[in-house]
PDB file of C-alpha atoms and ligand atoms in Angstrom:
ATOM      1  CA  MET A   1       0.654  19.762 -10.043  1.00 73.00           C
ATOM      2  CA  LEU A   2       0.074  16.343 -11.595  1.00 83.00           C
ATOM      3  CA  PRO A   3      -1.370  13.691  -9.300  1.00 93.00           C
ATOM      4  CA  ALA A   4       1.046  11.027  -8.026  1.00 96.00           C
ATOM      5  CA  ILE A   5      -1.318   8.413  -9.451  1.00 97.00           C
ATOM      6  CA  GLU A   6      -4.150   8.817 -11.927  1.00 97.00           C
ATOM      7  CA  LEU A   7      -6.528   6.129 -13.143  1.00 97.00           C
ATOM      8  CA  THR A   8      -8.996   6.882 -15.906  1.00 96.00           C
ATOM      9  CA  GLY A   9     -11.643   4.502 -17.184  1.00 96.00           C
ATOM     10  CA  VAL A  10      -9.827   1.353 -16.009  1.00 97.00           C
ATOM     11  CA  ARG A  11     -11.561  -1.820 -17.150  1.00 97.00           C
ATOM     12  CA  THR A  12     -10.417  -5.260 -16.058  1.00 96.00           C
ATOM     13  CA  ARG A  13     -11.744  -8.658 -17.015  1.00 95.00           C
ATOM     14  CA  LEU A  14     -10.514 -11.718 -15.122  1.00 92.00           C
ATOM     15  CA  GLY A  15     -11.437 -15.266 -16.106  1.00 89.00           C
ATOM     16  CA  GLY A  16     -14.408 -13.995 -18.117  1.00 88.00           C
ATOM     17  CA  THR A  17     -15.748 -11.765 -15.319  1.00 93.00           C
ATOM     18  CA  LEU A  18     -15.729  -7.986 -15.492  1.00 95.00           C
ATOM     19  CA  ILE A  19     -14.020  -6.811 -12.270  1.00 95.00           C
ATOM     20  CA  HIS A  20     -13.534  -3.091 -12.976  1.00 95.00           C
ATOM     21  CA  ASP A  21     -15.749  -1.156 -15.341  1.00 95.00           C
ATOM     22  CA  GLY A  22     -14.473   2.395 -15.524  1.00 95.00           C
ATOM     23  CA  ILE A  23     -12.409   3.122 -12.410  1.00 96.00           C
ATOM     24  CA  ASP A  24     -11.445   6.797 -12.125  1.00 96.00           C
ATOM     25  CA  LEU A  25      -9.348   8.168  -9.284  1.00 96.00           C
ATOM     26  CA  ALA A  26      -6.410  10.436  -8.513  1.00 97.00           C
ATOM     27  CA  VAL A  27      -3.974  10.208  -5.613  1.00 97.00           C
ATOM     28  CA  TRP A  28      -2.243  13.437  -4.591  1.00 96.00           C
ATOM     29  CA  HIS A  29       1.400  13.710  -3.591  1.00 95.00           C
ATOM     30  CA  GLY A  30       1.924  13.323   0.139  1.00 93.00           C
ATOM     31  CA  GLU A  31      -1.410  11.781   1.026  1.00 95.00           C
ATOM     32  CA  VAL A  32      -2.284   8.413   2.517  1.00 96.00           C
ATOM     33  CA  PHE A  33      -4.884   7.075   0.126  1.00 97.00           C
ATOM     34  CA  GLY A  34      -6.998   4.089   1.117  1.00 97.00           C
ATOM     35  CA  ILE A  35      -8.601   1.612  -1.256  1.00 96.00           C
ATOM     36  CA  ALA A  36     -11.438  -0.244   0.419  1.00 94.00           C
ATOM     37  CA  GLY A  37     -14.576  -2.171  -0.477  1.00 91.00           C
ATOM     38  CA  PRO A  38     -16.107  -5.605  -0.113  1.00 88.00           C
ATOM     39  CA  SER A  39     -14.135  -8.821  -0.614  1.00 88.00           C
ATOM     40  CA  GLY A  40     -13.693  -9.664  -4.259  1.00 88.00           C
ATOM     41  CA  CYS A  41     -14.407  -6.141  -5.560  1.00 90.00           C
ATOM     42  CA  GLY A  42     -10.966  -5.964  -7.138  1.00 92.00           C
ATOM     43  CA  LYS A  43      -8.825  -3.965  -4.702  1.00 93.00           C
ATOM     44  CA  SER A  44      -5.753  -6.202  -4.955  1.00 91.00           C
ATOM     45  CA  THR A  45      -6.166  -6.415  -8.715  1.00 94.00           C
ATOM     46  CA  LEU A  46      -6.118  -2.618  -8.896  1.00 95.00           C
ATOM     47  CA  LEU A  47      -2.979  -2.570  -6.757  1.00 94.00           C
ATOM     48  CA  LYS A  48      -1.290  -5.083  -9.066  1.00 93.00           C
ATOM     49  CA  GLU A  49      -2.198  -2.922 -12.055  1.00 95.00           C
ATOM     50  CA  MET A  50      -0.647   0.160 -10.444  1.00 95.00           C
ATOM     51  CA  LEU A  51       2.469  -1.900  -9.700  1.00 92.00           C
ATOM     52  CA  MET A  52       2.727  -3.039 -13.333  1.00 91.00           C
ATOM     53  CA  LEU A  53       2.227  -6.683 -12.345  1.00 90.00           C
ATOM     54  CA  GLN A  54      -0.978  -6.895 -14.345  1.00 91.00           C
ATOM     55  CA  ARG A  55      -2.441  -4.913 -17.241  1.00 92.00           C
ATOM     56  CA  PRO A  56      -5.996  -3.606 -17.396  1.00 95.00           C
ATOM     57  CA  ASP A  57      -8.006  -4.388 -20.521  1.00 95.00           C
ATOM     58  CA  ALA A  58      -8.772  -0.731 -21.123  1.00 95.00           C
ATOM     59  CA  GLY A  59      -8.250   2.688 -19.596  1.00 96.00           C
ATOM     60  CA  ARG A  60      -5.207   4.643 -18.541  1.00 96.00           C
ATOM     61  CA  ILE A  61      -2.942   4.495 -15.500  1.00 96.00           C
ATOM     62  CA  ARG A  62      -0.338   7.185 -14.821  1.00 96.00           C
ATOM     63  CA  ILE A  63       2.178   6.682 -12.035  1.00 96.00           C
ATOM     64  CA  LEU A  64       4.402   9.661 -11.176  1.00 95.00           C
ATOM     65  CA  GLY A  65       3.465  11.155 -14.538  1.00 92.00           C
ATOM     66  CA  VAL A  66       4.393   8.015 -16.496  1.00 92.00           C
ATOM     67  CA  ASP A  67       1.724   6.366 -18.643  1.00 93.00           C
ATOM     68  CA  LEU A  68       1.860   2.633 -17.891  1.00 92.00           C
ATOM     69  CA  MET A  69       0.250   1.757 -21.201  1.00 88.00           C
ATOM     70  CA  GLU A  70       3.230   3.188 -23.070  1.00 85.00           C
ATOM     71  CA  LEU A  71       6.029   1.582 -21.057  1.00 85.00           C
ATOM     72  CA  ASP A  72       8.840  -0.631 -22.259  1.00 85.00           C
ATOM     73  CA  GLU A  73      10.510  -3.008 -19.771  1.00 85.00           C
ATOM     74  CA  GLY A  74      13.446  -0.639 -19.121  1.00 86.00           C
ATOM     75  CA  LYS A  75      11.166   2.242 -18.159  1.00 88.00           C
ATOM     76  CA  ALA A  76       8.990  -0.104 -16.104  1.00 88.00           C
ATOM     77  CA  GLN A  77      12.066  -1.201 -14.111  1.00 87.00           C
ATOM     78  CA  ALA A  78      13.041   2.419 -13.473  1.00 88.00           C
ATOM     79  CA  LEU A  79       9.515   3.232 -12.310  1.00 91.00           C
ATOM     80  CA  ARG A  80       9.329   0.143 -10.051  1.00 90.00           C
ATOM     81  CA  ARG A  81      12.448   1.404  -8.261  1.00 90.00           C
ATOM     82  CA  ARG A  82      10.473   4.504  -7.256  1.00 93.00           C
ATOM     83  CA  CYS A  83       7.736   2.361  -5.682  1.00 93.00           C
ATOM     84  CA  GLY A  84       8.061   0.459  -2.403  1.00 93.00           C
ATOM     85  CA  VAL A  85       5.675  -2.411  -1.768  1.00 92.00           C
ATOM     86  CA  MET A  86       4.673  -4.312   1.310  1.00 91.00           C
ATOM     87  CA  PHE A  87       2.662  -7.342   0.294  1.00 86.00           C
ATOM     88  CA  GLN A  88       0.149  -9.024   2.528  1.00 79.00           C
ATOM     89  CA  GLY A  89       2.032 -11.361   4.876  1.00 67.00           C
ATOM     90  CA  GLY A  90       5.236  -9.376   4.409  1.00 65.00           C
ATOM     91  CA  ALA A  91       6.785 -11.754   1.854  1.00 80.00           C
ATOM     92  CA  LEU A  92      10.173 -11.714   3.577  1.00 84.00           C
ATOM     93  CA  PHE A  93      12.786 -14.253   2.526  1.00 89.00           C
ATOM     94  CA  THR A  94      12.714 -16.828   5.309  1.00 87.00           C
ATOM     95  CA  GLY A  95      16.347 -17.866   4.772  1.00 90.00           C
ATOM     96  CA  LEU A  96      17.641 -14.309   5.196  1.00 91.00           C
ATOM     97  CA  THR A  97      17.983 -12.279   8.399  1.00 93.00           C
ATOM     98  CA  VAL A  98      16.135  -8.973   8.818  1.00 93.00           C
ATOM     99  CA  LEU A  99      19.282  -7.077   7.854  1.00 94.00           C
ATOM    100  CA  GLU A 100      19.822  -9.250   4.758  1.00 94.00           C
ATOM    101  CA  ASN A 101      16.169  -8.869   3.739  1.00 94.00           C
ATOM    102  CA  VAL A 102      16.348  -5.085   3.965  1.00 93.00           C
ATOM    103  CA  ALA A 103      19.737  -4.990   2.236  1.00 94.00           C
ATOM    104  CA  LEU A 104      18.563  -7.083  -0.706  1.00 91.00           C
ATOM    105  CA  PRO A 105      16.945  -4.298  -2.801  1.00 89.00           C
ATOM    106  CA  LEU A 106      20.025  -2.137  -2.178  1.00 91.00           C
ATOM    107  CA  ARG A 107      22.313  -4.937  -3.328  1.00 91.00           C
ATOM    108  CA  GLU A 108      20.213  -5.575  -6.423  1.00 87.00           C
ATOM    109  CA  HIS A 109      19.564  -1.994  -7.502  1.00 87.00           C
ATOM    110  CA  THR A 110      22.524   0.102  -6.364  1.00 87.00           C
ATOM    111  CA  THR A 111      26.283   0.065  -6.694  1.00 89.00           C
ATOM    112  CA  LEU A 112      26.859   0.962  -3.041  1.00 91.00           C
ATOM    113  CA  SER A 113      29.611  -0.793  -1.106  1.00 91.00           C
ATOM    114  CA  PRO A 114      28.669  -3.557   1.376  1.00 92.00           C
ATOM    115  CA  ARG A 115      29.441  -1.189   4.270  1.00 92.00           C
ATOM    116  CA  GLU A 116      27.228   1.564   2.880  1.00 93.00           C
ATOM    117  CA  ILE A 117      24.466  -0.964   2.255  1.00 93.00           C
ATOM    118  CA  GLU A 118      24.645  -2.210   5.835  1.00 91.00           C
ATOM    119  CA  GLU A 119      24.586   1.353   7.201  1.00 92.00           C
ATOM    120  CA  LEU A 120      21.593   2.320   5.064  1.00 91.00           C
ATOM    121  CA  SER A 121      19.768  -0.905   5.946  1.00 93.00           C
ATOM    122  CA  ARG A 122      20.277  -0.227   9.648  1.00 92.00           C
ATOM    123  CA  ILE A 123      18.834   3.277   9.186  1.00 91.00           C
ATOM    124  CA  LYS A 124      15.699   1.836   7.517  1.00 90.00           C
ATOM    125  CA  ILE A 125      15.389  -0.786  10.263  1.00 92.00           C
ATOM    126  CA  ALA A 126      15.528   1.968  12.883  1.00 89.00           C
ATOM    127  CA  LEU A 127      12.973   4.046  10.932  1.00 88.00           C
ATOM    128  CA  ALA A 128      10.638   1.058  10.973  1.00 87.00           C
ATOM    129  CA  ASP A 129      11.038   1.066  14.755  1.00 87.00           C
ATOM    130  CA  LEU A 130      12.521  -2.415  14.994  1.00 90.00           C
ATOM    131  CA  PRO A 131      14.598  -3.103  18.101  1.00 89.00           C
ATOM    132  CA  PRO A 132      18.331  -3.241  17.225  1.00 86.00           C
ATOM    133  CA  ASP A 133      18.607  -6.871  18.396  1.00 90.00           C
ATOM    134  CA  THR A 134      16.279  -7.985  15.588  1.00 91.00           C
ATOM    135  CA  VAL A 135      18.723  -7.235  12.768  1.00 92.00           C
ATOM    136  CA  HIS A 136      20.362 -10.659  12.837  1.00 94.00           C
ATOM    137  CA  LYS A 137      17.144 -12.585  13.496  1.00 93.00           C
ATOM    138  CA  TYR A 138      15.283 -14.630  10.916  1.00 93.00           C
ATOM    139  CA  PRO A 139      11.622 -13.810  10.124  1.00 90.00           C
ATOM    140  CA  ARG A 140      10.415 -16.961  11.948  1.00 90.00           C
ATOM    141  CA  GLU A 141      11.987 -15.644  15.158  1.00 92.00           C
ATOM    142  CA  LEU A 142       9.900 -12.448  15.064  1.00 89.00           C
ATOM    143  CA  SER A 143       6.327 -11.717  16.144  1.00 86.00           C
ATOM    144  CA  GLY A 144       3.787 -10.867  13.428  1.00 85.00           C
ATOM    145  CA  GLY A 145       4.070  -7.155  14.250  1.00 86.00           C
ATOM    146  CA  LEU A 146       7.858  -7.160  13.988  1.00 89.00           C
ATOM    147  CA  ARG A 147       7.728  -9.118  10.719  1.00 90.00           C
ATOM    148  CA  LYS A 148       5.497  -6.394   9.265  1.00 89.00           C
ATOM    149  CA  ARG A 149       7.985  -3.770  10.432  1.00 89.00           C
ATOM    150  CA  ALA A 150      10.812  -5.673   8.765  1.00 92.00           C
ATOM    151  CA  ALA A 151       8.771  -5.836   5.553  1.00 93.00           C
ATOM    152  CA  LEU A 152       8.140  -2.109   5.824  1.00 90.00           C
ATOM    153  CA  ALA A 153      11.868  -1.453   6.331  1.00 92.00           C
ATOM    154  CA  ARG A 154      12.550  -3.417   3.155  1.00 93.00           C
ATOM    155  CA  ALA A 155       9.798  -1.552   1.269  1.00 92.00           C
ATOM    156  CA  ILE A 156      11.461   1.799   2.046  1.00 92.00           C
ATOM    157  CA  ALA A 157      15.017   0.554   1.415  1.00 91.00           C
ATOM    158  CA  LEU A 158      15.349   2.371  -1.916  1.00 91.00           C
ATOM    159  CA  ASP A 159      13.764   5.642  -0.703  1.00 91.00           C
ATOM    160  CA  PRO A 160      10.605   5.205  -2.748  1.00 94.00           C
ATOM    161  CA  GLU A 161       8.333   8.115  -3.634  1.00 94.00           C
ATOM    162  CA  LEU A 162       5.278   5.874  -3.473  1.00 96.00           C
ATOM    163  CA  LEU A 163       4.654   3.214  -0.858  1.00 95.00           C
ATOM    164  CA  PHE A 164       2.019   0.551  -1.527  1.00 96.00           C
ATOM    165  CA  LEU A 165       0.676  -1.436   1.416  1.00 94.00           C
ATOM    166  CA  ASP A 166      -1.542  -4.469   0.867  1.00 93.00           C
ATOM    167  CA  GLU A 167      -3.618  -5.257   3.978  1.00 91.00           C
ATOM    168  CA  PRO A 168      -0.837  -4.140   6.366  1.00 89.00           C
ATOM    169  CA  SER A 169      -2.762  -4.972   9.550  1.00 87.00           C
ATOM    170  CA  ALA A 170      -3.968  -8.432   8.455  1.00 85.00           C
ATOM    171  CA  GLY A 171      -3.168 -11.023  11.104  1.00 82.00           C
ATOM    172  CA  LEU A 172      -2.122  -8.516  13.777  1.00 82.00           C
ATOM    173  CA  ASP A 173      -3.697  -8.180  17.210  1.00 83.00           C
ATOM    174  CA  PRO A 174      -5.351  -4.785  17.859  1.00 85.00           C
ATOM    175  CA  LEU A 175      -2.384  -3.387  19.779  1.00 84.00           C
ATOM    176  CA  ALA A 176       0.150  -4.364  17.116  1.00 82.00           C
ATOM    177  CA  ALA A 177      -2.230  -3.049  14.439  1.00 87.00           C
ATOM    178  CA  SER A 178      -2.564   0.362  16.073  1.00 87.00           C
ATOM    179  CA  ALA A 179       1.223   0.535  16.618  1.00 86.00           C
ATOM    180  CA  LEU A 180       1.604  -0.137  12.898  1.00 87.00           C
ATOM    181  CA  ASP A 181      -0.915   2.655  12.146  1.00 91.00           C
ATOM    182  CA  GLU A 182       1.294   5.065  14.102  1.00 90.00           C
ATOM    183  CA  LEU A 183       4.361   3.842  12.255  1.00 88.00           C
ATOM    184  CA  ILE A 184       2.704   4.429   8.874  1.00 92.00           C
ATOM    185  CA  LEU A 185       1.820   7.985   9.916  1.00 92.00           C
ATOM    186  CA  GLY A 186       5.360   8.506  11.216  1.00 89.00           C
ATOM    187  CA  LEU A 187       6.903   7.315   7.944  1.00 87.00           C
ATOM    188  CA  LYS A 188       4.608   9.547   5.922  1.00 89.00           C
ATOM    189  CA  ALA A 189       5.714  12.567   7.950  1.00 87.00           C
ATOM    190  CA  ALA A 190       9.417  11.674   8.098  1.00 84.00           C
ATOM    191  CA  LEU A 191       9.875  10.618   4.474  1.00 83.00           C
ATOM    192  CA  LYS A 192       7.192  12.757   2.746  1.00 87.00           C
ATOM    193  CA  LEU A 193       5.824   9.595   1.183  1.00 92.00           C
ATOM    194  CA  THR A 194       2.667   9.128  -0.820  1.00 95.00           C
ATOM    195  CA  ILE A 195       1.088   5.970   0.568  1.00 96.00           C
ATOM    196  CA  ILE A 196      -1.535   3.762  -1.058  1.00 97.00           C
ATOM    197  CA  VAL A 197      -3.076   1.268   1.296  1.00 96.00           C
ATOM    198  CA  VAL A 198      -5.501  -1.519   0.404  1.00 96.00           C
ATOM    199  CA  THR A 199      -7.353  -2.551   3.521  1.00 93.00           C
ATOM    200  CA  HIS A 200     -10.525  -3.775   5.193  1.00 88.00           C
ATOM    201  CA  ASP A 201      -9.373  -2.354   8.507  1.00 89.00           C
ATOM    202  CA  LEU A 202     -11.815   0.375   9.502  1.00 89.00           C
ATOM    203  CA  ASP A 203      -9.571   1.599  12.331  1.00 90.00           C
ATOM    204  CA  LEU A 204      -6.723   2.090   9.904  1.00 93.00           C
ATOM    205  CA  LEU A 205      -9.007   3.796   7.395  1.00 94.00           C
ATOM    206  CA  TRP A 206     -10.287   6.247  10.013  1.00 93.00           C
ATOM    207  CA  HIS A 207      -6.981   6.962  11.720  1.00 93.00           C
ATOM    208  CA  VAL A 208      -4.382   6.852   8.976  1.00 95.00           C
ATOM    209  CA  THR A 209      -5.882   7.762   5.611  1.00 96.00           C
ATOM    210  CA  ASP A 210      -6.399  11.254   4.218  1.00 96.00           C
ATOM    211  CA  ARG A 211      -8.861  10.044   1.582  1.00 97.00           C
ATOM    212  CA  VAL A 212     -10.371   6.733   0.567  1.00 96.00           C
ATOM    213  CA  ALA A 213     -11.751   5.270  -2.653  1.00 96.00           C
ATOM    214  CA  MET A 214     -14.499   2.830  -1.846  1.00 95.00           C
ATOM    215  CA  LEU A 215     -14.900   0.256  -4.616  1.00 94.00           C
ATOM    216  CA  GLY A 216     -18.118  -1.585  -5.364  1.00 90.00           C
ATOM    217  CA  GLU A 217     -20.279  -2.470  -8.324  1.00 87.00           C
ATOM    218  CA  ARG A 218     -17.087  -2.573 -10.430  1.00 92.00           C
ATOM    219  CA  ARG A 219     -16.533   1.170  -9.906  1.00 94.00           C
ATOM    220  CA  VAL A 220     -15.560   3.773  -7.343  1.00 95.00           C
ATOM    221  CA  VAL A 221     -18.770   4.238  -5.364  1.00 93.00           C
ATOM    222  CA  GLY A 222     -17.336   6.837  -3.003  1.00 93.00           C
ATOM    223  CA  LEU A 223     -14.201   8.986  -2.861  1.00 95.00           C
ATOM    224  CA  GLY A 224     -13.317  11.363  -0.049  1.00 95.00           C
ATOM    225  CA  THR A 225     -12.341  11.517   3.588  1.00 95.00           C
ATOM    226  CA  MET A 226     -13.808   8.839   5.834  1.00 93.00           C
ATOM    227  CA  ALA A 227     -16.005  11.511   7.457  1.00 92.00           C
ATOM    228  CA  GLU A 228     -17.350  12.508   4.017  1.00 93.00           C
ATOM    229  CA  LEU A 229     -17.957   8.890   3.020  1.00 92.00           C
ATOM    230  CA  ALA A 230     -19.692   8.157   6.329  1.00 90.00           C
ATOM    231  CA  ARG A 231     -22.197  10.911   5.570  1.00 88.00           C
ATOM    232  CA  SER A 232     -22.951   9.533   2.105  1.00 85.00           C
ATOM    233  CA  THR A 233     -26.325   7.945   1.493  1.00 83.00           C
ATOM    234  CA  HIS A 234     -25.016   5.806  -1.382  1.00 83.00           C
ATOM    235  CA  PRO A 235     -26.415   2.282  -0.897  1.00 81.00           C
ATOM    236  CA  GLY A 236     -22.974   0.788  -1.572  1.00 77.00           C
ATOM    237  CA  LEU A 237     -21.462   2.766   1.316  1.00 80.00           C
ATOM    238  CA  TRP A 238     -24.249   2.618   3.887  1.00 77.00           C
ATOM    239  CA  PRO A 239     -23.567  -0.946   5.171  1.00 74.00           C
ATOM    240  CA  TYR A 240     -19.872  -0.189   5.460  1.00 76.00           C
ATOM    241  CA  PHE A 241     -20.418   2.689   7.856  1.00 77.00           C
ATOM    242  CA  HIS A 242     -23.708   1.842   9.509  1.00 76.00           C
ATOM    243  CA  GLY A 243     -23.351  -1.899  10.084  1.00 72.00           C
ATOM    244  CA  PRO A 244     -22.434  -2.921  13.658  1.00 67.00           C
ATOM    245  CA  ARG A 245     -18.660  -3.033  12.992  1.00 67.00           C
ATOM    246  CA  GLY A 246     -18.647   0.137  10.944  1.00 65.00           C
ATOM    247  CA  ARG A 247     -20.515   2.059  13.639  1.00 62.00           C
ATOM    248  CA  ALA A 248     -18.245   0.807  16.425  1.00 63.00           C
ATOM    249  CA  VAL A 249     -15.158   2.546  15.062  1.00 66.00           C
ATOM    250  CA  TRP A 250     -16.678   5.948  14.300  1.00 64.00           C
ATOM    251  CA  PRO A 251     -14.380   8.429  16.014  1.00 70.00           C
ATOM    252  CA  GLY A 252     -15.949   9.907  19.110  1.00 60.00           C
ATOM    253  CA  GLU A 253     -18.532   7.158  19.435  1.00 51.00           C
ATOM    254  CA  ASN A 254     -16.523   4.696  21.557  1.00 44.00           C
TER     255      ASN A 254
HETATM  256  N1  ATP B   1      -6.318 -14.698 -12.022  1.00 66.94           N
HETATM  257  C1  ATP B   1      -7.642 -14.630 -11.811  1.00 66.94           C
HETATM  258  N2  ATP B   1      -8.502 -15.271 -12.642  1.00 66.94           N
HETATM  259  C2  ATP B   1      -9.825 -15.183 -12.449  1.00 66.94           C
HETATM  260  N3  ATP B   1     -10.405 -14.483 -11.445  1.00 66.94           N
HETATM  261  C3  ATP B   1      -9.603 -13.844 -10.596  1.00 66.94           C
HETATM  262  C4  ATP B   1      -8.172 -13.877 -10.722  1.00 66.94           C
HETATM  263  N4  ATP B   1      -7.640 -13.133  -9.718  1.00 66.94           N
HETATM  264  C5  ATP B   1      -8.678 -12.658  -9.005  1.00 66.94           C
HETATM  265  N5  ATP B   1      -9.847 -13.088  -9.526  1.00 66.94           N
HETATM  266  C6  ATP B   1     -11.184 -12.737  -9.044  1.00 66.94           C
HETATM  267  O1  ATP B   1     -11.316 -11.346  -9.254  1.00 66.94           O
HETATM  268  C7  ATP B   1     -12.050 -10.757  -8.190  1.00 66.94           C
HETATM  269  C8  ATP B   1     -11.256  -9.630  -7.593  1.00 66.94           C
HETATM  270  O2  ATP B   1     -10.142 -10.167  -6.876  1.00 66.94           O
HETATM  271  P1  ATP B   1      -9.244  -9.256  -5.921  1.00 66.94           P
HETATM  272  O3  ATP B   1      -8.296 -10.160  -5.216  1.00 66.94           O
HETATM  273  O4  ATP B   1      -8.680  -8.124  -6.681  1.00 66.94           O
HETATM  274  O5  ATP B   1     -10.359  -8.712  -4.905  1.00 66.94           O
HETATM  275  P2  ATP B   1     -10.167  -7.981  -3.507  1.00 66.94           P
HETATM  276  O6  ATP B   1     -11.146  -6.869  -3.484  1.00 66.94           O
HETATM  277  O7  ATP B   1      -8.736  -7.606  -3.310  1.00 66.94           O
HETATM  278  O8  ATP B   1     -10.600  -9.129  -2.500  1.00 66.94           O
HETATM  279  P3  ATP B   1     -10.191  -9.379  -0.960  1.00 66.94           P
HETATM  280  O9  ATP B   1     -10.681  -8.180  -0.203  1.00 66.94           O
HETATM  281  O10 ATP B   1     -10.958 -10.597  -0.597  1.00 66.94           O
HETATM  282  O11 ATP B   1      -8.699  -9.556  -0.923  1.00 66.94           O
HETATM  283  C9  ATP B   1     -12.377 -11.880  -7.209  1.00 66.94           C
HETATM  284  O12 ATP B   1     -13.690 -12.303  -7.452  1.00 66.94           O
HETATM  285  C10 ATP B   1     -11.380 -12.954  -7.551  1.00 66.94           C
HETATM  286  O13 ATP B   1     -11.922 -14.225  -7.278  1.00 66.94           O
END
């Protein structure tokens, strides 16, 4: 079976600096795949490239079997519909209620009736574990954790095959962050999603991901389960797992 996502030899130059110099990785259908690494190593840039928001200078990216280098705008639109995205901060429309935010992709990309759209939106809101009384609230009336859930409900509105999460736990307290971890695992199981998550959050990486690509030195310096990466002696991985914060979240060591 073809991978859900395949990157081969991706090279990216930004503002005269080489950010990626030969990134190779494959994401399998149905897995939660983490992308981690130090600040500035190009994680978000890689995400944008997979989402067709930015083009690499060289290399090949295949999403759901489609080669992004050979896409016209029509095919890109069709492919984007198969990808849900939750950007850092949620990026909800502040002037729209939760229900209207979740309904928006359905209004833009389907020919469903308003009643069907509302019903489907309510299903996604329930799947994201938002209390029913939040549907008519505006994002500013919600806690950070509930705003993330609303953003997640919107990201799954069109039943995507791939779900991209950019720093989902950023800004959340530890309890809200671990509740979100559970929700991500629940969505993966319920919707058979392939999930790509860019994060610094070691708890999330240990508890939610199946495999992780650790970026560094403009390449993938480690690829495997967190347990496999933790055993690696690669100098680019050692500080990540054996620094004080890294050590504190090793399962079974708390
Ligand atoms: N449009 C741009 N022009 C020039 N440099 C850029 C541009 N966008 C990002 N960069 C630089 O490219 C590098 C990679 O940025 P990117 O945001 O992908 O890193 P990151 O790993 O996601 O970082 P963080 O973990 O801090 O979010 C950084 O050094 C950043 O300053």
